[in-house]
Amino acid sequence: MADYKIKIRNSEQLSKRKSYQIVTTLHEGAVAMAGETVFQEKSFRALNTVIQEEFAAINQWIAARGGIVGHLKSFLATTGQTAMISTTGDQVSCRLQPAAADGSNGVLVSIALIVFAIPPNDLEARLIDLFEQLECAQKKGESHDR
Amino acid sequence: MKILILGGFLGSGKTSVLLQLAQYLVQQSSGNQKSRVAIIENEIGQIGIDDKLLRGNGYTVRDIFSGCVCCSLNSDLLSGVQEIKREVDPEWLIIEATGVAFPDKIAESLFTNLGIAAQIVTLVDASRWQRIRMPLANLIEGQLNDAHLILINKTDLVEETVLREVEADLWELNSDAAIYLISGIKPIDERLLKVIQNG
């Protein structure tokens, strides 16, 4: 097992990997890829919806490529509320839970994709794509607020 | 300090069981203090997800991320256990292994290096057993080695015949373990929690 460095010549993808703090770990044939970032507080519900929809799409994408979903999971935290979104290849579940109001601004979004038999660079591109969709959802939420 | 290792494949329900078990152990301890239970959360990814959920429930959690304590991060585990013993000295230390870890290797290391005998509880996802059993045989079978208790989870999602087949497979792979059925749609029976508590 080792911290895995994916060879990518595309500088845009490298910069996005850094921006979303994406790190890959390999163990027993599993590719574990995790990333994290903070979005605007008002977008909690929109971000939750996008992650659930995208997890369902990633399930299908992995199955179509002959891979195995280990666990796709995400934790969203904003002041007063958290959400744990999870799937093991079939249905996507979401557990909302009240949290202490810590006064912080923004929604912390952590995502981990743990899969088998999918090339790491393809999975990284998929994770970056998910974070970009979250950015779009957040921007739409902001424009609605204005 | 008693140590319990919670193992089992990715998404088998380890964190949900941990939350119920930790709550039960706290209720059973004198003073009803959350400090009586400490948790080591090992996640394969660099960024923790489950630890955030556990902290949200008020438990003290030590993280070990980006690898498995059964192999490359074993020294982190040993130092973590020693530190928890020294600074918190809880009645119970629960180690949630990653979904790709071999719990028997963790137990072996704890015994060899610290002289502590840990109990292994391994979870199995009944709804996925047949799908992952063959393609991931080495990992799935290895996770059952030396388990004292096997909890077959998500039993509400499969037919009775499938459940019997899963049970038969598990008996074949580890005939020494006690096997219990649980599901996410109802809380774990207190009698089972007591069995886990009593080892």
PDB file of N, CA and C in Angstrom, chain B residues 75-166:
ATOM      1  N   SER B  75       2.532   1.219  13.340  1.00  0.00           N
ATOM      2  CA  SER B  75       3.229   1.923  14.431  1.00  0.00           C
ATOM      3  C   SER B  75       2.373   3.074  14.957  1.00  0.00           C
ATOM      4  N   ASP B  76       1.599   3.705  14.068  1.00  0.00           N
ATOM      5  CA  ASP B  76       0.689   4.779  14.500  1.00  0.00           C
ATOM      6  C   ASP B  76      -0.368   4.215  15.446  1.00  0.00           C
ATOM      7  N   LEU B  77      -0.828   3.011  15.133  1.00  0.00           N
ATOM      8  CA  LEU B  77      -1.841   2.369  15.987  1.00  0.00           C
ATOM      9  C   LEU B  77      -1.262   2.100  17.374  1.00  0.00           C
ATOM     10  N   LEU B  78      -0.079   1.511  17.407  1.00  0.00           N
ATOM     11  CA  LEU B  78       0.512   1.151  18.703  1.00  0.00           C
ATOM     12  C   LEU B  78       0.759   2.387  19.555  1.00  0.00           C
ATOM     13  N   SER B  79       1.294   3.446  18.936  1.00  0.00           N
ATOM     14  CA  SER B  79       1.533   4.673  19.714  1.00  0.00           C
ATOM     15  C   SER B  79       0.205   5.298  20.129  1.00  0.00           C
ATOM     16  N   GLY B  80      -0.803   5.195  19.267  1.00  0.00           N
ATOM     17  CA  GLY B  80      -2.124   5.739  19.599  1.00  0.00           C
ATOM     18  C   GLY B  80      -2.749   5.023  20.786  1.00  0.00           C
ATOM     19  N   VAL B  81      -2.650   3.705  20.798  1.00  0.00           N
ATOM     20  CA  VAL B  81      -3.207   2.915  21.899  1.00  0.00           C
ATOM     21  C   VAL B  81      -2.498   3.263  23.210  1.00  0.00           C
ATOM     22  N   GLN B  82      -1.190   3.360  23.144  1.00  0.00           N
ATOM     23  CA  GLN B  82      -0.414   3.684  24.357  1.00  0.00           C
ATOM     24  C   GLN B  82      -0.764   5.074  24.879  1.00  0.00           C
ATOM     25  N   GLU B  83      -0.923   6.004  23.947  1.00  0.00           N
ATOM     26  CA  GLU B  83      -1.255   7.380  24.331  1.00  0.00           C
ATOM     27  C   GLU B  83      -2.640   7.447  24.980  1.00  0.00           C
ATOM     28  N   ILE B  84      -3.602   6.728  24.410  1.00  0.00           N
ATOM     29  CA  ILE B  84      -4.964   6.711  24.972  1.00  0.00           C
ATOM     30  C   ILE B  84      -4.954   6.079  26.359  1.00  0.00           C
ATOM     31  N   LYS B  85      -4.203   5.011  26.506  1.00  0.00           N
ATOM     32  CA  LYS B  85      -4.094   4.334  27.810  1.00  0.00           C
ATOM     33  C   LYS B  85      -3.507   5.311  28.855  1.00  0.00           C
ATOM     34  N   ARG B  86      -2.474   6.036  28.429  1.00  0.00           N
ATOM     35  CA  ARG B  86      -1.761   6.947  29.336  1.00  0.00           C
ATOM     36  C   ARG B  86      -2.618   8.168  29.682  1.00  0.00           C
ATOM     37  N   GLU B  87      -3.264   8.758  28.691  1.00  0.00           N
ATOM     38  CA  GLU B  87      -3.934  10.045  28.905  1.00  0.00           C
ATOM     39  C   GLU B  87      -5.412   9.938  29.275  1.00  0.00           C
ATOM     40  N   VAL B  88      -6.091   8.910  28.780  1.00  0.00           N
ATOM     41  CA  VAL B  88      -7.539   8.805  29.030  1.00  0.00           C
ATOM     42  C   VAL B  88      -7.872   7.594  29.912  1.00  0.00           C
ATOM     43  N   ASP B  89      -7.150   6.530  29.696  1.00  0.00           N
ATOM     44  CA  ASP B  89      -7.361   5.246  30.378  1.00  0.00           C
ATOM     45  C   ASP B  89      -8.848   4.871  30.442  1.00  0.00           C
ATOM     46  N   PRO B  90      -9.462   4.714  29.286  1.00  0.00           N
ATOM     47  CA  PRO B  90     -10.903   4.392  29.275  1.00  0.00           C
ATOM     48  C   PRO B  90     -11.148   2.939  29.661  1.00  0.00           C
ATOM     49  N   GLU B  91     -12.396   2.638  29.960  1.00  0.00           N
ATOM     50  CA  GLU B  91     -12.756   1.244  30.212  1.00  0.00           C
ATOM     51  C   GLU B  91     -12.660   0.451  28.904  1.00  0.00           C
ATOM     52  N   TRP B  92     -13.078   1.125  27.829  1.00  0.00           N
ATOM     53  CA  TRP B  92     -13.122   0.490  26.512  1.00  0.00           C
ATOM     54  C   TRP B  92     -12.420   1.320  25.456  1.00  0.00           C
ATOM     55  N   LEU B  93     -11.653   0.643  24.624  1.00  0.00           N
ATOM     56  CA  LEU B  93     -11.118   1.289  23.429  1.00  0.00           C
ATOM     57  C   LEU B  93     -11.671   0.511  22.229  1.00  0.00           C
ATOM     58  N   ILE B  94     -12.409   1.209  21.384  1.00  0.00           N
ATOM     59  CA  ILE B  94     -12.942   0.567  20.177  1.00  0.00           C
ATOM     60  C   ILE B  94     -12.122   1.045  18.975  1.00  0.00           C
ATOM     61  N   ILE B  95     -11.588   0.103  18.242  1.00  0.00           N
ATOM     62  CA  ILE B  95     -10.816   0.437  17.036  1.00  0.00           C
ATOM     63  C   ILE B  95     -11.682   0.087  15.827  1.00  0.00           C
ATOM     64  N   GLU B  96     -12.095   1.114  15.090  1.00  0.00           N
ATOM     65  CA  GLU B  96     -12.829   0.833  13.850  1.00  0.00           C
ATOM     66  C   GLU B  96     -11.823   0.732  12.719  1.00  0.00           C
ATOM     67  N   ALA B  97     -11.685  -0.466  12.207  1.00  0.00           N
ATOM     68  CA  ALA B  97     -10.722  -0.697  11.128  1.00  0.00           C
ATOM     69  C   ALA B  97     -11.268  -0.160   9.806  1.00  0.00           C
ATOM     70  N   THR B  98     -10.395  -0.001   8.832  1.00  0.00           N
ATOM     71  CA  THR B  98     -10.882   0.385   7.502  1.00  0.00           C
ATOM     72  C   THR B  98     -11.610  -0.824   6.903  1.00  0.00           C
ATOM     73  N   GLY B  99     -12.393  -0.574   5.896  1.00  0.00           N
ATOM     74  CA  GLY B  99     -13.136  -1.657   5.243  1.00  0.00           C
ATOM     75  C   GLY B  99     -12.275  -2.571   4.402  1.00  0.00           C
ATOM     76  N   VAL B 100     -10.974  -2.265   4.322  1.00  0.00           N
ATOM     77  CA  VAL B 100     -10.077  -3.151   3.575  1.00  0.00           C
ATOM     78  C   VAL B 100      -8.957  -3.679   4.471  1.00  0.00           C
ATOM     79  N   ALA B 101      -9.194  -3.627   5.776  1.00  0.00           N
ATOM     80  CA  ALA B 101      -8.175  -4.092   6.733  1.00  0.00           C
ATOM     81  C   ALA B 101      -8.419  -5.540   7.121  1.00  0.00           C
ATOM     82  N   PHE B 102      -7.380  -6.160   7.639  1.00  0.00           N
ATOM     83  CA  PHE B 102      -7.478  -7.511   8.181  1.00  0.00           C
ATOM     84  C   PHE B 102      -7.442  -7.397   9.710  1.00  0.00           C
ATOM     85  N   PRO B 103      -8.596  -7.535  10.370  1.00  0.00           N
ATOM     86  CA  PRO B 103      -8.645  -7.331  11.825  1.00  0.00           C
ATOM     87  C   PRO B 103      -7.722  -8.265  12.612  1.00  0.00           C
ATOM     88  N   ASP B 104      -7.524  -9.497  12.098  1.00  0.00           N
ATOM     89  CA  ASP B 104      -6.655 -10.430  12.842  1.00  0.00           C
ATOM     90  C   ASP B 104      -5.219  -9.925  12.910  1.00  0.00           C
ATOM     91  N   LYS B 105      -4.800  -9.194  11.879  1.00  0.00           N
ATOM     92  CA  LYS B 105      -3.428  -8.648  11.898  1.00  0.00           C
ATOM     93  C   LYS B 105      -3.309  -7.548  12.943  1.00  0.00           C
ATOM     94  N   ILE B 106      -4.385  -6.790  13.109  1.00  0.00           N
ATOM     95  CA  ILE B 106      -4.387  -5.722  14.125  1.00  0.00           C
ATOM     96  C   ILE B 106      -4.297  -6.369  15.515  1.00  0.00           C
ATOM     97  N   ALA B 107      -5.128  -7.400  15.729  1.00  0.00           N
ATOM     98  CA  ALA B 107      -5.136  -8.078  17.032  1.00  0.00           C
ATOM     99  C   ALA B 107      -3.777  -8.708  17.324  1.00  0.00           C
ATOM    100  N   GLU B 108      -3.197  -9.294  16.307  1.00  0.00           N
ATOM    101  CA  GLU B 108      -1.899  -9.947  16.482  1.00  0.00           C
ATOM    102  C   GLU B 108      -0.831  -8.925  16.886  1.00  0.00           C
ATOM    103  N   SER B 109      -0.864  -7.775  16.227  1.00  0.00           N
ATOM    104  CA  SER B 109       0.120  -6.737  16.542  1.00  0.00           C
ATOM    105  C   SER B 109      -0.063  -6.203  17.966  1.00  0.00           C
ATOM    106  N   LEU B 110      -1.324  -6.016  18.368  1.00  0.00           N
ATOM    107  CA  LEU B 110      -1.583  -5.518  19.729  1.00  0.00           C
ATOM    108  C   LEU B 110      -1.076  -6.514  20.766  1.00  0.00           C
ATOM    109  N   PHE B 111      -1.264  -7.794  20.480  1.00  0.00           N
ATOM    110  CA  PHE B 111      -0.844  -8.826  21.429  1.00  0.00           C
ATOM    111  C   PHE B 111       0.681  -8.953  21.460  1.00  0.00           C
ATOM    112  N   THR B 112       1.276  -8.977  20.284  1.00  0.00           N
ATOM    113  CA  THR B 112       2.732  -9.159  20.197  1.00  0.00           C
ATOM    114  C   THR B 112       3.484  -7.974  20.795  1.00  0.00           C
ATOM    115  N   ASN B 113       3.007  -6.769  20.476  1.00  0.00           N
ATOM    116  CA  ASN B 113       3.761  -5.582  20.879  1.00  0.00           C
ATOM    117  C   ASN B 113       3.354  -4.999  22.227  1.00  0.00           C
ATOM    118  N   LEU B 114       2.080  -5.153  22.589  1.00  0.00           N
ATOM    119  CA  LEU B 114       1.616  -4.522  23.834  1.00  0.00           C
ATOM    120  C   LEU B 114       1.093  -5.541  24.846  1.00  0.00           C
ATOM    121  N   GLY B 115       1.018  -6.790  24.442  1.00  0.00           N
ATOM    122  CA  GLY B 115       0.526  -7.827  25.350  1.00  0.00           C
ATOM    123  C   GLY B 115      -0.958  -7.713  25.654  1.00  0.00           C
ATOM    124  N   ILE B 116      -1.695  -7.068  24.751  1.00  0.00           N
ATOM    125  CA  ILE B 116      -3.138  -6.892  24.964  1.00  0.00           C
ATOM    126  C   ILE B 116      -3.918  -7.823  24.032  1.00  0.00           C
ATOM    127  N   ALA B 117      -4.836  -8.588  24.614  1.00  0.00           N
ATOM    128  CA  ALA B 117      -5.686  -9.460  23.798  1.00  0.00           C
ATOM    129  C   ALA B 117      -6.960  -8.695  23.444  1.00  0.00           C
ATOM    130  N   ALA B 118      -7.175  -8.496  22.163  1.00  0.00           N
ATOM    131  CA  ALA B 118      -8.358  -7.741  21.719  1.00  0.00           C
ATOM    132  C   ALA B 118      -9.433  -8.682  21.202  1.00  0.00           C
ATOM    133  N   GLN B 119     -10.660  -8.230  21.334  1.00  0.00           N
ATOM    134  CA  GLN B 119     -11.793  -8.998  20.802  1.00  0.00           C
ATOM    135  C   GLN B 119     -12.075  -8.499  19.377  1.00  0.00           C
ATOM    136  N   ILE B 120     -12.364  -9.430  18.468  1.00  0.00           N
ATOM    137  CA  ILE B 120     -12.663  -9.022  17.088  1.00  0.00           C
ATOM    138  C   ILE B 120     -14.140  -9.267  16.777  1.00  0.00           C
ATOM    139  N   VAL B 121     -14.797  -8.205  16.334  1.00  0.00           N
ATOM    140  CA  VAL B 121     -16.175  -8.321  15.850  1.00  0.00           C
ATOM    141  C   VAL B 121     -16.158  -7.920  14.374  1.00  0.00           C
ATOM    142  N   THR B 122     -16.557  -8.829  13.511  1.00  0.00           N
ATOM    143  CA  THR B 122     -16.535  -8.533  12.075  1.00  0.00           C
ATOM    144  C   THR B 122     -17.964  -8.456  11.527  1.00  0.00           C
ATOM    145  N   LEU B 123     -18.209  -7.395  10.763  1.00  0.00           N
ATOM    146  CA  LEU B 123     -19.523  -7.222  10.148  1.00  0.00           C
ATOM    147  C   LEU B 123     -19.528  -7.732   8.712  1.00  0.00           C
ATOM    148  N   VAL B 124     -20.637  -8.304   8.325  1.00  0.00           N
ATOM    149  CA  VAL B 124     -20.810  -8.786   6.957  1.00  0.00           C
ATOM    150  C   VAL B 124     -22.110  -8.184   6.417  1.00  0.00           C
ATOM    151  N   ASP B 125     -22.026  -7.634   5.211  1.00  0.00           N
ATOM    152  CA  ASP B 125     -23.210  -7.066   4.565  1.00  0.00           C
ATOM    153  C   ASP B 125     -23.923  -8.181   3.786  1.00  0.00           C
ATOM    154  N   ALA B 126     -25.062  -8.629   4.312  1.00  0.00           N
ATOM    155  CA  ALA B 126     -25.787  -9.741   3.683  1.00  0.00           C
ATOM    156  C   ALA B 126     -26.213  -9.409   2.254  1.00  0.00           C
ATOM    157  N   SER B 127     -26.524  -8.141   2.015  1.00  0.00           N
ATOM    158  CA  SER B 127     -27.058  -7.757   0.701  1.00  0.00           C
ATOM    159  C   SER B 127     -25.985  -7.770  -0.387  1.00  0.00           C
ATOM    160  N   ARG B 128     -24.711  -7.727   0.011  1.00  0.00           N
ATOM    161  CA  ARG B 128     -23.646  -7.690  -0.995  1.00  0.00           C
ATOM    162  C   ARG B 128     -22.763  -8.926  -0.980  1.00  0.00           C
ATOM    163  N   TRP B 129     -23.001  -9.822  -0.030  1.00  0.00           N
ATOM    164  CA  TRP B 129     -22.106 -10.960   0.178  1.00  0.00           C
ATOM    165  C   TRP B 129     -21.859 -11.731  -1.117  1.00  0.00           C
ATOM    166  N   GLN B 130     -22.927 -12.093  -1.798  1.00  0.00           N
ATOM    167  CA  GLN B 130     -22.765 -12.931  -2.989  1.00  0.00           C
ATOM    168  C   GLN B 130     -22.100 -12.191  -4.147  1.00  0.00           C
ATOM    169  N   ARG B 131     -22.268 -10.870  -4.163  1.00  0.00           N
ATOM    170  CA  ARG B 131     -21.693 -10.072  -5.258  1.00  0.00           C
ATOM    171  C   ARG B 131     -20.176  -9.905  -5.102  1.00  0.00           C
ATOM    172  N   ILE B 132     -19.715  -9.766  -3.855  1.00  0.00           N
ATOM    173  CA  ILE B 132     -18.288  -9.470  -3.654  1.00  0.00           C
ATOM    174  C   ILE B 132     -17.483 -10.673  -3.175  1.00  0.00           C
ATOM    175  N   ARG B 133     -18.181 -11.732  -2.801  1.00  0.00           N
ATOM    176  CA  ARG B 133     -17.536 -12.906  -2.194  1.00  0.00           C
ATOM    177  C   ARG B 133     -16.422 -13.469  -3.074  1.00  0.00           C
ATOM    178  N   MET B 134     -16.700 -13.677  -4.353  1.00  0.00           N
ATOM    179  CA  MET B 134     -15.704 -14.279  -5.232  1.00  0.00           C
ATOM    180  C   MET B 134     -14.674 -13.277  -5.746  1.00  0.00           C
ATOM    181  N   PRO B 135     -15.106 -12.119  -6.310  1.00  0.00           N
ATOM    182  CA  PRO B 135     -14.082 -11.211  -6.858  1.00  0.00           C
ATOM    183  C   PRO B 135     -13.107 -10.669  -5.799  1.00  0.00           C
ATOM    184  N   LEU B 136     -13.550 -10.604  -4.552  1.00  0.00           N
ATOM    185  CA  LEU B 136     -12.683 -10.062  -3.509  1.00  0.00           C
ATOM    186  C   LEU B 136     -12.428 -11.120  -2.415  1.00  0.00           C
ATOM    187  N   ALA B 137     -12.307 -12.362  -2.848  1.00  0.00           N
ATOM    188  CA  ALA B 137     -12.237 -13.488  -1.901  1.00  0.00           C
ATOM    189  C   ALA B 137     -11.131 -13.347  -0.866  1.00  0.00           C
ATOM    190  N   ASN B 138      -9.948 -12.956  -1.301  1.00  0.00           N
ATOM    191  CA  ASN B 138      -8.810 -12.857  -0.372  1.00  0.00           C
ATOM    192  C   ASN B 138      -9.105 -11.903   0.777  1.00  0.00           C
ATOM    193  N   LEU B 139      -9.656 -10.766   0.412  1.00  0.00           N
ATOM    194  CA  LEU B 139      -9.959  -9.738   1.412  1.00  0.00           C
ATOM    195  C   LEU B 139     -11.135 -10.155   2.297  1.00  0.00           C
ATOM    196  N   ILE B 140     -12.202 -10.594   1.664  1.00  0.00           N
ATOM    197  CA  ILE B 140     -13.425 -10.939   2.397  1.00  0.00           C
ATOM    198  C   ILE B 140     -13.187 -12.096   3.365  1.00  0.00           C
ATOM    199  N   GLU B 141     -12.494 -13.120   2.906  1.00  0.00           N
ATOM    200  CA  GLU B 141     -12.228 -14.275   3.769  1.00  0.00           C
ATOM    201  C   GLU B 141     -11.246 -13.892   4.877  1.00  0.00           C
ATOM    202  N   GLY B 142     -10.243 -13.101   4.508  1.00  0.00           N
ATOM    203  CA  GLY B 142      -9.237 -12.678   5.492  1.00  0.00           C
ATOM    204  C   GLY B 142      -9.837 -11.861   6.621  1.00  0.00           C
ATOM    205  N   GLN B 143     -10.879 -11.114   6.330  1.00  0.00           N
ATOM    206  CA  GLN B 143     -11.498 -10.270   7.363  1.00  0.00           C
ATOM    207  C   GLN B 143     -12.248 -11.105   8.408  1.00  0.00           C
ATOM    208  N   LEU B 144     -12.516 -12.372   8.075  1.00  0.00           N
ATOM    209  CA  LEU B 144     -13.254 -13.235   9.010  1.00  0.00           C
ATOM    210  C   LEU B 144     -12.323 -14.043   9.916  1.00  0.00           C
ATOM    211  N   ASN B 145     -11.044 -14.066   9.572  1.00  0.00           N
ATOM    212  CA  ASN B 145     -10.081 -14.835  10.371  1.00  0.00           C
ATOM    213  C   ASN B 145     -10.083 -14.380  11.826  1.00  0.00           C
ATOM    214  N   ASP B 146     -10.165 -15.313  12.720  1.00  0.00           N
ATOM    215  CA  ASP B 146     -10.052 -15.044  14.173  1.00  0.00           C
ATOM    216  C   ASP B 146     -11.157 -14.165  14.742  1.00  0.00           C
ATOM    217  N   ALA B 147     -12.192 -13.898  13.969  1.00  0.00           N
ATOM    218  CA  ALA B 147     -13.307 -13.100  14.524  1.00  0.00           C
ATOM    219  C   ALA B 147     -13.990 -13.910  15.626  1.00  0.00           C
ATOM    220  N   HIS B 148     -14.249 -13.250  16.756  1.00  0.00           N
ATOM    221  CA  HIS B 148     -14.960 -13.923  17.840  1.00  0.00           C
ATOM    222  C   HIS B 148     -16.466 -13.886  17.586  1.00  0.00           C
ATOM    223  N   LEU B 149     -16.883 -12.775  16.997  1.00  0.00           N
ATOM    224  CA  LEU B 149     -18.298 -12.581  16.684  1.00  0.00           C
ATOM    225  C   LEU B 149     -18.421 -12.103  15.241  1.00  0.00           C
ATOM    226  N   ILE B 150     -19.398 -12.636  14.536  1.00  0.00           N
ATOM    227  CA  ILE B 150     -19.689 -12.128  13.194  1.00  0.00           C
ATOM    228  C   ILE B 150     -21.125 -11.607  13.217  1.00  0.00           C
ATOM    229  N   LEU B 151     -21.286 -10.354  12.833  1.00  0.00           N
ATOM    230  CA  LEU B 151     -22.618  -9.767  12.774  1.00  0.00           C
ATOM    231  C   LEU B 151     -23.026  -9.662  11.302  1.00  0.00           C
ATOM    232  N   ILE B 152     -24.046 -10.396  10.938  1.00  0.00           N
ATOM    233  CA  ILE B 152     -24.561 -10.289   9.558  1.00  0.00           C
ATOM    234  C   ILE B 152     -25.544  -9.130   9.550  1.00  0.00           C
ATOM    235  N   ASN B 153     -25.186  -8.085   8.827  1.00  0.00           N
ATOM    236  CA  ASN B 153     -25.976  -6.846   8.821  1.00  0.00           C
ATOM    237  C   ASN B 153     -26.830  -6.759   7.543  1.00  0.00           C
ATOM    238  N   LYS B 154     -27.770  -5.827   7.567  1.00  0.00           N
ATOM    239  CA  LYS B 154     -28.653  -5.553   6.419  1.00  0.00           C
ATOM    240  C   LYS B 154     -29.484  -6.785   6.060  1.00  0.00           C
ATOM    241  N   THR B 155     -29.860  -7.534   7.073  1.00  0.00           N
ATOM    242  CA  THR B 155     -30.624  -8.765   6.849  1.00  0.00           C
ATOM    243  C   THR B 155     -32.021  -8.472   6.313  1.00  0.00           C
ATOM    244  N   ASP B 156     -32.480  -7.252   6.510  1.00  0.00           N
ATOM    245  CA  ASP B 156     -33.802  -6.875   6.005  1.00  0.00           C
ATOM    246  C   ASP B 156     -33.811  -6.728   4.481  1.00  0.00           C
ATOM    247  N   LEU B 157     -32.634  -6.678   3.880  1.00  0.00           N
ATOM    248  CA  LEU B 157     -32.558  -6.437   2.432  1.00  0.00           C
ATOM    249  C   LEU B 157     -32.451  -7.717   1.608  1.00  0.00           C
ATOM    250  N   VAL B 158     -32.435  -8.860   2.271  1.00  0.00           N
ATOM    251  CA  VAL B 158     -32.297 -10.115   1.508  1.00  0.00           C
ATOM    252  C   VAL B 158     -33.385 -11.123   1.873  1.00  0.00           C
ATOM    253  N   GLU B 159     -33.616 -12.042   0.951  1.00  0.00           N
ATOM    254  CA  GLU B 159     -34.578 -13.136   1.184  1.00  0.00           C
ATOM    255  C   GLU B 159     -33.986 -14.107   2.207  1.00  0.00           C
ATOM    256  N   GLU B 160     -34.874 -14.845   2.842  1.00  0.00           N
ATOM    257  CA  GLU B 160     -34.478 -15.816   3.853  1.00  0.00           C
ATOM    258  C   GLU B 160     -33.484 -16.853   3.288  1.00  0.00           C
ATOM    259  N   THR B 161     -33.721 -17.285   2.042  1.00  0.00           N
ATOM    260  CA  THR B 161     -32.836 -18.309   1.453  1.00  0.00           C
ATOM    261  C   THR B 161     -31.412 -17.773   1.264  1.00  0.00           C
ATOM    262  N   VAL B 162     -31.327 -16.514   0.852  1.00  0.00           N
ATOM    263  CA  VAL B 162     -30.009 -15.890   0.669  1.00  0.00           C
ATOM    264  C   VAL B 162     -29.298 -15.806   2.018  1.00  0.00           C
ATOM    265  N   LEU B 163     -30.053 -15.428   3.023  1.00  0.00           N
ATOM    266  CA  LEU B 163     -29.501 -15.290   4.371  1.00  0.00           C
ATOM    267  C   LEU B 163     -28.923 -16.620   4.854  1.00  0.00           C
ATOM    268  N   ARG B 164     -29.634 -17.696   4.598  1.00  0.00           N
ATOM    269  CA  ARG B 164     -29.156 -19.026   5.020  1.00  0.00           C
ATOM    270  C   ARG B 164     -27.861 -19.384   4.289  1.00  0.00           C
ATOM    271  N   GLU B 165     -27.788 -18.995   2.994  1.00  0.00           N
ATOM    272  CA  GLU B 165     -26.565 -19.276   2.220  1.00  0.00           C
ATOM    273  C   GLU B 165     -25.375 -18.483   2.767  1.00  0.00           C
ATOM    274  N   VAL B 166     -25.647 -17.247   3.132  1.00  0.00           N
ATOM    275  CA  VAL B 166     -24.576 -16.419   3.702  1.00  0.00           C
ATOM    276  C   VAL B 166     -24.100 -17.047   5.007  1.00  0.00           C
TER     277      VAL B 166
END
